Amino acid sequence: MIDATHDPALTSWVDVPDGHDFPVQNLPLGIFSGGDAPRGGMAIGERIVDLAALSAAGLIDVAPALVAGPTLNALLADTAARRRLRVQVSALLADPAHRTAVEPHLVAAGDVTLHLPAAIGDYTDFYVGIHHATAIGRLFRPDQPLLPNYKYVPIGYHGRASTVRPSGMPVVRPAGQRKAPADAEPTVGPSRRLDYELEMGVWIGAGNDLGRPIPIAAAADHIAGLSLLNDWSARDLQAWEYVPLGPFLAKSFLTTVSSWIVTAEALAPFRIAQAPRPDGDPQPLPYLLDAADQAAGAFAIRLTVDLTTAAMRAASTAPVRLATSAARHMYWTAAQMVTHHASNGCALNPGDLLGTGTLSGPDLGSCGSLIELSAGGTNPVALPNGETRTFLDDGDEVTLRGTAHAPGFVGIGFGECRGLVVAML
Ligand code: CA
C-alpha cells in the first residue's frame, strides 16, 4: 500500500508551498474546465495536471476514455488504472527530466472552474459520528440519546444525488413547513434554523452487482477516495417532517462536496486503527467485522469549520473557527458503511457518494453543527466581532477543511468545501 509515491523525501519540479493541501504525495482527482470542455485533472500545489492532454500525448498509460470526459466514473471504477495513473503522474512530476514534456499540460488552478468529479447516481448519508448522534439524540430524548439499534446498524438514509454541488456554489436558503412545538399549526416560509454538518464523503470506486453483497474484507477495494461534505440542514423543516420516515426536504435542497477526490491510495499512510468500542458495547455482527478493517480502517484526518459573516467580510476580519474535529469520531468505518449498504444486495455504482454523518467530537470545540454548538438554538454562539449565531444568517459563509497527518509522512489536504448562504431567489 505504501510505495514511492508516499516518500516524504519526494519533491516536484512544480512549486508547491510548504503545508499546501496538494503536495506531490497527494495528487487528488477532479474535473476542471477553462473555457473548453470539462476533463480530468490532478491537483499539485496551485496547478492542475491536464490528464486528458497527458493521455493524448502518450505520457501516461491510461486510456483517454478514462480521463478525457466530463466525469471520472470510469476511472473510479477501474482500480488498477487509478493506481497506475498515480504512480505514473507522480514519476512525471518528480523527475525534472520530464518537465519539458509535461509542463505545457499544466494549468493554473485559479484560471479554471472545478466541477463535480463524478456523475453521482446515488447519494446516501450515514450517521456514524457517535458524538453527534448522541448530542442530537439528547435534544430529543434526554433519557435515551442513542436508540438501541445504533450500535448494531450503521444508520443511514437515501439522500438526493441531483443536488450535490462542488465547493463554492451558493447555498440558497430553503423554504418549507416549519412548526415549533408551541405553534398550533405549521407555517410556510424560509427556514429560520439553517445549519451545516461537518462530514466526509466516501466515493465508491468499483461497484457490485445487484443481489451480490460486498464482504467486509473486500469493502476497502470498493472505495475510490474521500472528500469533505457539508450536509446543509434546515432544522425547523427537519423537526416537523422527519417522523416517521426520516430526512426529506430539510436536507435535499443542497449538499456541498470539496471538488477533489483524495484517493484511497493517497490516504494509505493515514490509516489508523478503529477506536476500540467502549466497555459494554456490542461487537459488530460478523458480516461487519474484519480484523484488517479494525486495525487500519479509520483515518487520521483533522477537520475544521470556519465561518465568515457579511459583517466580518465588510470589516476584512479573519474567519472564526467554529470547530476542530477529526474523522476518528466515526463509530463505524467507511468499509462497514459500504458492506452494510450492499448487505441486502443493493448495487453500489462507481461514483456513488456516501456521507459519513456529522463528525463531531466529544466537546464544545469539536461540534460539527450549529444545533450542537447552540444547544438546539438555546445558547447563542458569540463571535469575536460581537455578533451572535444560533443558526446561519444570509451572508454567512461556511468553509470545511481537512488534513491527513501521520508521523514520517508529508501531510495531505482536501481543499476547501465552501458555501455562502443567500436568500431565496
Ligand atoms: Ca448528515
PDB file of N, CA, C and O in Angstrom, residues 61-125:
ATOM      1  N   ASP A  61      -0.070   5.817 -19.363  1.00  0.00           N
ATOM      2  CA  ASP A  61      -0.659   4.604 -19.936  1.00  0.00           C
ATOM      3  C   ASP A  61      -2.071   4.422 -19.373  1.00  0.00           C
ATOM      4  O   ASP A  61      -2.374   3.446 -18.697  1.00  0.00           O
ATOM      5  N   VAL A  62      -2.912   5.422 -19.623  1.00  0.00           N
ATOM      6  CA  VAL A  62      -4.306   5.376 -19.180  1.00  0.00           C
ATOM      7  C   VAL A  62      -5.149   5.843 -20.354  1.00  0.00           C
ATOM      8  O   VAL A  62      -4.892   6.903 -20.934  1.00  0.00           O
ATOM      9  N   ALA A  63      -6.149   5.043 -20.709  1.00  0.00           N
ATOM     10  CA  ALA A  63      -6.946   5.333 -21.900  1.00  0.00           C
ATOM     11  C   ALA A  63      -7.625   6.693 -21.788  1.00  0.00           C
ATOM     12  O   ALA A  63      -8.105   7.062 -20.711  1.00  0.00           O
ATOM     13  N   PRO A  64      -7.669   7.444 -22.904  1.00  0.00           N
ATOM     14  CA  PRO A  64      -8.332   8.756 -22.883  1.00  0.00           C
ATOM     15  C   PRO A  64      -9.771   8.677 -22.363  1.00  0.00           C
ATOM     16  O   PRO A  64     -10.238   9.596 -21.687  1.00  0.00           O
ATOM     17  N   ALA A  65     -10.445   7.551 -22.632  1.00  0.00           N
ATOM     18  CA  ALA A  65     -11.844   7.437 -22.200  1.00  0.00           C
ATOM     19  C   ALA A  65     -11.978   7.538 -20.687  1.00  0.00           C
ATOM     20  O   ALA A  65     -13.043   7.897 -20.184  1.00  0.00           O
ATOM     21  N   LEU A  66     -10.914   7.226 -19.970  1.00  0.00           N
ATOM     22  CA  LEU A  66     -10.991   7.254 -18.507  1.00  0.00           C
ATOM     23  C   LEU A  66     -10.779   8.646 -17.936  1.00  0.00           C
ATOM     24  O   LEU A  66     -11.158   8.916 -16.793  1.00  0.00           O
ATOM     25  N   VAL A  67     -10.141   9.545 -18.689  1.00  0.00           N
ATOM     26  CA  VAL A  67      -9.765  10.844 -18.107  1.00  0.00           C
ATOM     27  C   VAL A  67     -10.175  12.040 -18.950  1.00  0.00           C
ATOM     28  O   VAL A  67     -10.060  13.187 -18.487  1.00  0.00           O
ATOM     29  N   ALA A  68     -10.646  11.818 -20.173  1.00  0.00           N
ATOM     30  CA  ALA A  68     -10.887  12.955 -21.074  1.00  0.00           C
ATOM     31  C   ALA A  68     -12.335  13.426 -21.078  1.00  0.00           C
ATOM     32  O   ALA A  68     -12.642  14.474 -21.650  1.00  0.00           O
ATOM     33  N   GLY A  69     -13.230  12.674 -20.447  1.00  0.00           N
ATOM     34  CA  GLY A  69     -14.633  13.059 -20.444  1.00  0.00           C
ATOM     35  C   GLY A  69     -14.982  13.985 -19.292  1.00  0.00           C
ATOM     36  O   GLY A  69     -14.110  14.365 -18.508  1.00  0.00           O
ATOM     37  N   PRO A  70     -16.266  14.337 -19.183  1.00  0.00           N
ATOM     38  CA  PRO A  70     -16.700  15.295 -18.157  1.00  0.00           C
ATOM     39  C   PRO A  70     -16.930  14.682 -16.778  1.00  0.00           C
ATOM     40  O   PRO A  70     -17.300  15.398 -15.849  1.00  0.00           O
ATOM     41  N   THR A  71     -16.739  13.352 -16.640  1.00  0.00           N
ATOM     42  CA  THR A  71     -16.846  12.709 -15.329  1.00  0.00           C
ATOM     43  C   THR A  71     -15.746  11.666 -15.200  1.00  0.00           C
ATOM     44  O   THR A  71     -15.210  11.186 -16.201  1.00  0.00           O
ATOM     45  N   LEU A  72     -15.434  11.317 -13.961  1.00  0.00           N
ATOM     46  CA  LEU A  72     -14.381  10.335 -13.714  1.00  0.00           C
ATOM     47  C   LEU A  72     -14.937   8.972 -13.314  1.00  0.00           C
ATOM     48  O   LEU A  72     -14.195   8.123 -12.799  1.00  0.00           O
ATOM     49  N   ASN A  73     -16.225   8.722 -13.550  1.00  0.00           N
ATOM     50  CA  ASN A  73     -16.812   7.456 -13.102  1.00  0.00           C
ATOM     51  C   ASN A  73     -16.039   6.241 -13.605  1.00  0.00           C
ATOM     52  O   ASN A  73     -15.795   5.299 -12.848  1.00  0.00           O
ATOM     53  N   ALA A  74     -15.643   6.270 -14.871  1.00  0.00           N
ATOM     54  CA  ALA A  74     -14.956   5.101 -15.442  1.00  0.00           C
ATOM     55  C   ALA A  74     -13.590   4.898 -14.787  1.00  0.00           C
ATOM     56  O   ALA A  74     -13.161   3.757 -14.567  1.00  0.00           O
ATOM     57  N   LEU A  75     -12.917   5.987 -14.465  1.00  0.00           N
ATOM     58  CA  LEU A  75     -11.618   5.869 -13.797  1.00  0.00           C
ATOM     59  C   LEU A  75     -11.799   5.381 -12.359  1.00  0.00           C
ATOM     60  O   LEU A  75     -11.020   4.548 -11.867  1.00  0.00           O
ATOM     61  N   LEU A  76     -12.833   5.885 -11.682  1.00  0.00           N
ATOM     62  CA  LEU A  76     -13.084   5.428 -10.313  1.00  0.00           C
ATOM     63  C   LEU A  76     -13.359   3.927 -10.303  1.00  0.00           C
ATOM     64  O   LEU A  76     -12.956   3.214  -9.384  1.00  0.00           O
ATOM     65  N   ALA A  77     -14.060   3.453 -11.345  1.00  0.00           N
ATOM     66  CA  ALA A  77     -14.430   2.032 -11.411  1.00  0.00           C
ATOM     67  C   ALA A  77     -13.226   1.139 -11.652  1.00  0.00           C
ATOM     68  O   ALA A  77     -13.226  -0.027 -11.273  1.00  0.00           O
ATOM     69  N   ASP A  78     -12.199   1.668 -12.276  1.00  0.00           N
ATOM     70  CA  ASP A  78     -11.045   0.870 -12.693  1.00  0.00           C
ATOM     71  C   ASP A  78      -9.898   1.086 -11.701  1.00  0.00           C
ATOM     72  O   ASP A  78      -9.035   1.949 -11.881  1.00  0.00           O
ATOM     73  N   THR A  79      -9.921   0.280 -10.651  1.00  0.00           N
ATOM     74  CA  THR A  79      -8.957   0.477  -9.557  1.00  0.00           C
ATOM     75  C   THR A  79      -7.520   0.364 -10.064  1.00  0.00           C
ATOM     76  O   THR A  79      -6.652   1.157  -9.663  1.00  0.00           O
ATOM     77  N   ALA A  80      -7.262  -0.586 -10.936  1.00  0.00           N
ATOM     78  CA  ALA A  80      -5.893  -0.781 -11.425  1.00  0.00           C
ATOM     79  C   ALA A  80      -5.421   0.437 -12.223  1.00  0.00           C
ATOM     80  O   ALA A  80      -4.282   0.902 -12.067  1.00  0.00           O
ATOM     81  N   ALA A  81      -6.294   0.983 -13.068  1.00  0.00           N
ATOM     82  CA  ALA A  81      -5.918   2.161 -13.852  1.00  0.00           C
ATOM     83  C   ALA A  81      -5.683   3.376 -12.945  1.00  0.00           C
ATOM     84  O   ALA A  81      -4.777   4.170 -13.176  1.00  0.00           O
ATOM     85  N   ARG A  82      -6.526   3.489 -11.918  1.00  0.00           N
ATOM     86  CA  ARG A  82      -6.387   4.617 -10.982  1.00  0.00           C
ATOM     87  C   ARG A  82      -5.039   4.546 -10.252  1.00  0.00           C
ATOM     88  O   ARG A  82      -4.351   5.552 -10.095  1.00  0.00           O
ATOM     89  N   ARG A  83      -4.667   3.353  -9.852  1.00  0.00           N
ATOM     90  CA  ARG A  83      -3.391   3.192  -9.146  1.00  0.00           C
ATOM     91  C   ARG A  83      -2.215   3.431 -10.096  1.00  0.00           C
ATOM     92  O   ARG A  83      -1.216   4.058  -9.729  1.00  0.00           O
ATOM     93  N   ARG A  84      -2.344   2.951 -11.325  1.00  0.00           N
ATOM     94  CA  ARG A  84      -1.279   3.135 -12.324  1.00  0.00           C
ATOM     95  C   ARG A  84      -1.106   4.614 -12.640  1.00  0.00           C
ATOM     96  O   ARG A  84       0.009   5.134 -12.739  1.00  0.00           O
ATOM     97  N   LEU A  85      -2.216   5.315 -12.758  1.00  0.00           N
ATOM     98  CA  LEU A  85      -2.181   6.749 -13.048  1.00  0.00           C
ATOM     99  C   LEU A  85      -1.409   7.504 -11.967  1.00  0.00           C
ATOM    100  O   LEU A  85      -0.578   8.359 -12.265  1.00  0.00           O
ATOM    101  N   ARG A  86      -1.681   7.170 -10.726  1.00  0.00           N
ATOM    102  CA  ARG A  86      -0.997   7.843  -9.620  1.00  0.00           C
ATOM    103  C   ARG A  86       0.520   7.640  -9.697  1.00  0.00           C
ATOM    104  O   ARG A  86       1.289   8.592  -9.578  1.00  0.00           O
ATOM    105  N   VAL A  87       0.916   6.401  -9.915  1.00  0.00           N
ATOM    106  CA  VAL A  87       2.347   6.087  -9.972  1.00  0.00           C
ATOM    107  C   VAL A  87       3.003   6.823 -11.141  1.00  0.00           C
ATOM    108  O   VAL A  87       4.091   7.415 -11.002  1.00  0.00           O
ATOM    109  N   GLN A  88       2.328   6.843 -12.286  1.00  0.00           N
ATOM    110  CA  GLN A  88       2.937   7.445 -13.473  1.00  0.00           C
ATOM    111  C   GLN A  88       3.006   8.969 -13.371  1.00  0.00           C
ATOM    112  O   GLN A  88       4.023   9.580 -13.716  1.00  0.00           O
ATOM    113  N   VAL A  89       1.936   9.592 -12.886  1.00  0.00           N
ATOM    114  CA  VAL A  89       1.953  11.057 -12.774  1.00  0.00           C
ATOM    115  C   VAL A  89       2.939  11.486 -11.692  1.00  0.00           C
ATOM    116  O   VAL A  89       3.648  12.487 -11.833  1.00  0.00           O
ATOM    117  N   SER A  90       3.021  10.723 -10.614  1.00  0.00           N
ATOM    118  CA  SER A  90       3.998  11.023  -9.568  1.00  0.00           C
ATOM    119  C   SER A  90       5.407  11.055 -10.151  1.00  0.00           C
ATOM    120  O   SER A  90       6.182  11.986  -9.897  1.00  0.00           O
ATOM    121  N   ALA A  91       5.737  10.056 -10.957  1.00  0.00           N
ATOM    122  CA  ALA A  91       7.076   9.996 -11.559  1.00  0.00           C
ATOM    123  C   ALA A  91       7.303  11.169 -12.516  1.00  0.00           C
ATOM    124  O   ALA A  91       8.387  11.770 -12.534  1.00  0.00           O
ATOM    125  N   LEU A  92       6.266  11.511 -13.288  1.00  0.00           N
ATOM    126  CA  LEU A  92       6.407  12.629 -14.244  1.00  0.00           C
ATOM    127  C   LEU A  92       6.649  13.953 -13.517  1.00  0.00           C
ATOM    128  O   LEU A  92       7.406  14.809 -13.984  1.00  0.00           O
ATOM    129  N   LEU A  93       5.983  14.126 -12.365  1.00  0.00           N
ATOM    130  CA  LEU A  93       6.091  15.400 -11.648  1.00  0.00           C
ATOM    131  C   LEU A  93       7.332  15.472 -10.760  1.00  0.00           C
ATOM    132  O   LEU A  93       7.768  16.556 -10.378  1.00  0.00           O
ATOM    133  N   ALA A  94       7.885  14.310 -10.435  1.00  0.00           N
ATOM    134  CA  ALA A  94       9.045  14.294  -9.539  1.00  0.00           C
ATOM    135  C   ALA A  94      10.360  14.456 -10.300  1.00  0.00           C
ATOM    136  O   ALA A  94      11.289  15.107  -9.816  1.00  0.00           O
ATOM    137  N   ASP A  95      10.440  13.883 -11.461  1.00  0.00           N
ATOM    138  CA  ASP A  95      11.716  13.840 -12.183  1.00  0.00           C
ATOM    139  C   ASP A  95      11.821  15.038 -13.135  1.00  0.00           C
ATOM    140  O   ASP A  95      11.035  15.156 -14.089  1.00  0.00           O
ATOM    141  N   PRO A  96      12.785  15.926 -12.904  1.00  0.00           N
ATOM    142  CA  PRO A  96      12.918  17.121 -13.755  1.00  0.00           C
ATOM    143  C   PRO A  96      13.134  16.783 -15.232  1.00  0.00           C
ATOM    144  O   PRO A  96      12.888  17.625 -16.101  1.00  0.00           O
ATOM    145  N   ALA A  97      13.555  15.538 -15.509  1.00  0.00           N
ATOM    146  CA  ALA A  97      13.760  15.142 -16.910  1.00  0.00           C
ATOM    147  C   ALA A  97      12.459  15.220 -17.711  1.00  0.00           C
ATOM    148  O   ALA A  97      12.487  15.345 -18.940  1.00  0.00           O
ATOM    149  N   HIS A  98      11.290  15.143 -17.000  1.00  0.00           N
ATOM    150  CA  HIS A  98      10.001  15.156 -17.696  1.00  0.00           C
ATOM    151  C   HIS A  98       9.395  16.560 -17.802  1.00  0.00           C
ATOM    152  O   HIS A  98       8.327  16.726 -18.365  1.00  0.00           O
ATOM    153  N   ARG A  99      10.095  17.552 -17.232  1.00  0.00           N
ATOM    154  CA  ARG A  99       9.481  18.869 -17.124  1.00  0.00           C
ATOM    155  C   ARG A  99       9.095  19.443 -18.495  1.00  0.00           C
ATOM    156  O   ARG A  99       7.988  19.967 -18.664  1.00  0.00           O
ATOM    157  N   THR A 100       9.996  19.351 -19.449  1.00  0.00           N
ATOM    158  CA  THR A 100       9.739  19.946 -20.772  1.00  0.00           C
ATOM    159  C   THR A 100       8.505  19.348 -21.425  1.00  0.00           C
ATOM    160  O   THR A 100       7.703  20.050 -22.045  1.00  0.00           O
ATOM    161  N   ALA A 101       8.358  18.035 -21.244  1.00  0.00           N
ATOM    162  CA  ALA A 101       7.222  17.359 -21.885  1.00  0.00           C
ATOM    163  C   ALA A 101       5.908  17.627 -21.157  1.00  0.00           C
ATOM    164  O   ALA A 101       4.854  17.730 -21.785  1.00  0.00           O
ATOM    165  N   VAL A 102       5.966  17.735 -19.825  1.00  0.00           N
ATOM    166  CA  VAL A 102       4.733  17.782 -19.026  1.00  0.00           C
ATOM    167  C   VAL A 102       4.258  19.203 -18.772  1.00  0.00           C
ATOM    168  O   VAL A 102       3.046  19.473 -18.724  1.00  0.00           O
ATOM    169  N   GLU A 103       5.165  20.141 -18.640  1.00  0.00           N
ATOM    170  CA  GLU A 103       4.783  21.494 -18.212  1.00  0.00           C
ATOM    171  C   GLU A 103       3.730  22.155 -19.112  1.00  0.00           C
ATOM    172  O   GLU A 103       2.848  22.867 -18.606  1.00  0.00           O
ATOM    173  N   PRO A 104       3.764  21.911 -20.426  1.00  0.00           N
ATOM    174  CA  PRO A 104       2.709  22.504 -21.265  1.00  0.00           C
ATOM    175  C   PRO A 104       1.301  22.004 -20.919  1.00  0.00           C
ATOM    176  O   PRO A 104       0.318  22.615 -21.345  1.00  0.00           O
ATOM    177  N   HIS A 105       1.221  20.905 -20.157  1.00  0.00           N
ATOM    178  CA  HIS A 105      -0.081  20.325 -19.826  1.00  0.00           C
ATOM    179  C   HIS A 105      -0.517  20.657 -18.402  1.00  0.00           C
ATOM    180  O   HIS A 105      -1.398  20.004 -17.852  1.00  0.00           O
ATOM    181  N   LEU A 106       0.117  21.660 -17.819  1.00  0.00           N
ATOM    182  CA  LEU A 106      -0.321  22.169 -16.515  1.00  0.00           C
ATOM    183  C   LEU A 106      -1.115  23.445 -16.729  1.00  0.00           C
ATOM    184  O   LEU A 106      -0.787  24.252 -17.600  1.00  0.00           O
ATOM    185  N   VAL A 107      -2.174  23.607 -15.925  1.00  0.00           N
ATOM    186  CA  VAL A 107      -2.922  24.860 -15.958  1.00  0.00           C
ATOM    187  C   VAL A 107      -2.959  25.434 -14.550  1.00  0.00           C
ATOM    188  O   VAL A 107      -2.831  24.699 -13.558  1.00  0.00           O
ATOM    189  N   ALA A 108      -3.118  26.735 -14.453  1.00  0.00           N
ATOM    190  CA  ALA A 108      -3.198  27.393 -13.142  1.00  0.00           C
ATOM    191  C   ALA A 108      -4.575  27.140 -12.540  1.00  0.00           C
ATOM    192  O   ALA A 108      -5.603  27.349 -13.205  1.00  0.00           O
ATOM    193  N   ALA A 109      -4.591  26.687 -11.290  1.00  0.00           N
ATOM    194  CA  ALA A 109      -5.872  26.359 -10.647  1.00  0.00           C
ATOM    195  C   ALA A 109      -6.791  27.578 -10.613  1.00  0.00           C
ATOM    196  O   ALA A 109      -8.010  27.447 -10.704  1.00  0.00           O
ATOM    197  N   GLY A 110      -6.199  28.746 -10.485  1.00  0.00           N
ATOM    198  CA  GLY A 110      -7.005  29.960 -10.413  1.00  0.00           C
ATOM    199  C   GLY A 110      -7.693  30.326 -11.718  1.00  0.00           C
ATOM    200  O   GLY A 110      -8.588  31.175 -11.730  1.00  0.00           O
ATOM    201  N   ASP A 111      -7.295  29.688 -12.816  1.00  0.00           N
ATOM    202  CA  ASP A 111      -7.857  30.033 -14.133  1.00  0.00           C
ATOM    203  C   ASP A 111      -8.993  29.111 -14.570  1.00  0.00           C
ATOM    204  O   ASP A 111      -9.507  29.269 -15.682  1.00  0.00           O
ATOM    205  N   VAL A 112      -9.338  28.131 -13.739  1.00  0.00           N
ATOM    206  CA  VAL A 112     -10.302  27.130 -14.196  1.00  0.00           C
ATOM    207  C   VAL A 112     -11.491  27.044 -13.249  1.00  0.00           C
ATOM    208  O   VAL A 112     -11.460  27.557 -12.131  1.00  0.00           O
ATOM    209  N   THR A 113     -12.532  26.396 -13.740  1.00  0.00           N
ATOM    210  CA  THR A 113     -13.706  26.073 -12.928  1.00  0.00           C
ATOM    211  C   THR A 113     -13.628  24.603 -12.552  1.00  0.00           C
ATOM    212  O   THR A 113     -13.323  23.757 -13.399  1.00  0.00           O
ATOM    213  N   LEU A 114     -13.892  24.312 -11.287  1.00  0.00           N
ATOM    214  CA  LEU A 114     -13.926  22.917 -10.842  1.00  0.00           C
ATOM    215  C   LEU A 114     -15.373  22.441 -10.820  1.00  0.00           C
ATOM    216  O   LEU A 114     -16.277  23.175 -10.421  1.00  0.00           O
ATOM    217  N   HIS A 115     -15.549  21.205 -11.269  1.00  0.00           N
ATOM    218  CA  HIS A 115     -16.886  20.604 -11.341  1.00  0.00           C
ATOM    219  C   HIS A 115     -16.949  19.421 -10.380  1.00  0.00           C
ATOM    220  O   HIS A 115     -15.943  19.043  -9.778  1.00  0.00           O
ATOM    221  N   LEU A 116     -18.123  18.789 -10.282  1.00  0.00           N
ATOM    222  CA  LEU A 116     -18.186  17.533  -9.535  1.00  0.00           C
ATOM    223  C   LEU A 116     -17.250  16.534 -10.201  1.00  0.00           C
ATOM    224  O   LEU A 116     -17.197  16.449 -11.434  1.00  0.00           O
ATOM    225  N   PRO A 117     -16.528  15.732  -9.426  1.00  0.00           N
ATOM    226  CA  PRO A 117     -15.599  14.784 -10.047  1.00  0.00           C
ATOM    227  C   PRO A 117     -16.290  13.623 -10.755  1.00  0.00           C
ATOM    228  O   PRO A 117     -15.688  12.981 -11.608  1.00  0.00           O
ATOM    229  N   ALA A 118     -17.521  13.337 -10.387  1.00  0.00           N
ATOM    230  CA  ALA A 118     -18.219  12.187 -10.983  1.00  0.00           C
ATOM    231  C   ALA A 118     -19.697  12.508 -11.113  1.00  0.00           C
ATOM    232  O   ALA A 118     -20.212  13.379 -10.415  1.00  0.00           O
ATOM    233  N   ALA A 119     -20.354  11.795 -12.014  1.00  0.00           N
ATOM    234  CA  ALA A 119     -21.814  11.820 -12.059  1.00  0.00           C
ATOM    235  C   ALA A 119     -22.293  10.923 -10.923  1.00  0.00           C
ATOM    236  O   ALA A 119     -21.973   9.736 -10.893  1.00  0.00           O
ATOM    237  N   ILE A 120     -23.005  11.527  -9.976  1.00  0.00           N
ATOM    238  CA  ILE A 120     -23.398  10.796  -8.761  1.00  0.00           C
ATOM    239  C   ILE A 120     -24.768  10.174  -8.993  1.00  0.00           C
ATOM    240  O   ILE A 120     -25.785  10.866  -9.022  1.00  0.00           O
ATOM    241  N   GLY A 121     -24.784   8.854  -9.161  1.00  0.00           N
ATOM    242  CA  GLY A 121     -26.057   8.170  -9.385  1.00  0.00           C
ATOM    243  C   GLY A 121     -26.897   8.115  -8.129  1.00  0.00           C
ATOM    244  O   GLY A 121     -28.109   8.312  -8.163  1.00  0.00           O
ATOM    245  N   ASP A 122     -26.243   7.847  -7.020  1.00  0.00           N
ATOM    246  CA  ASP A 122     -26.938   7.750  -5.739  1.00  0.00           C
ATOM    247  C   ASP A 122     -26.078   8.353  -4.637  1.00  0.00           C
ATOM    248  O   ASP A 122     -24.852   8.217  -4.643  1.00  0.00           O
ATOM    249  N   TYR A 123     -26.757   8.986  -3.711  1.00  0.00           N
ATOM    250  CA  TYR A 123     -26.094   9.588  -2.557  1.00  0.00           C
ATOM    251  C   TYR A 123     -26.808   9.103  -1.302  1.00  0.00           C
ATOM    252  O   TYR A 123     -28.028   9.207  -1.199  1.00  0.00           O
ATOM    253  N   THR A 124     -26.043   8.545  -0.391  1.00  0.00           N
ATOM    254  CA  THR A 124     -26.585   8.033   0.872  1.00  0.00           C
ATOM    255  C   THR A 124     -25.853   8.711   2.009  1.00  0.00           C
ATOM    256  O   THR A 124     -24.628   8.800   1.976  1.00  0.00           O
ATOM    257  N   ASP A 125     -26.597   9.200   2.989  1.00  0.00           N
ATOM    258  CA  ASP A 125     -25.939   9.826   4.130  1.00  0.00           C
ATOM    259  C   ASP A 125     -26.086   8.937   5.359  1.00  0.00           C
ATOM    260  O   ASP A 125     -27.201   8.568   5.738  1.00  0.00           O
TER     261      ASP A 125
END
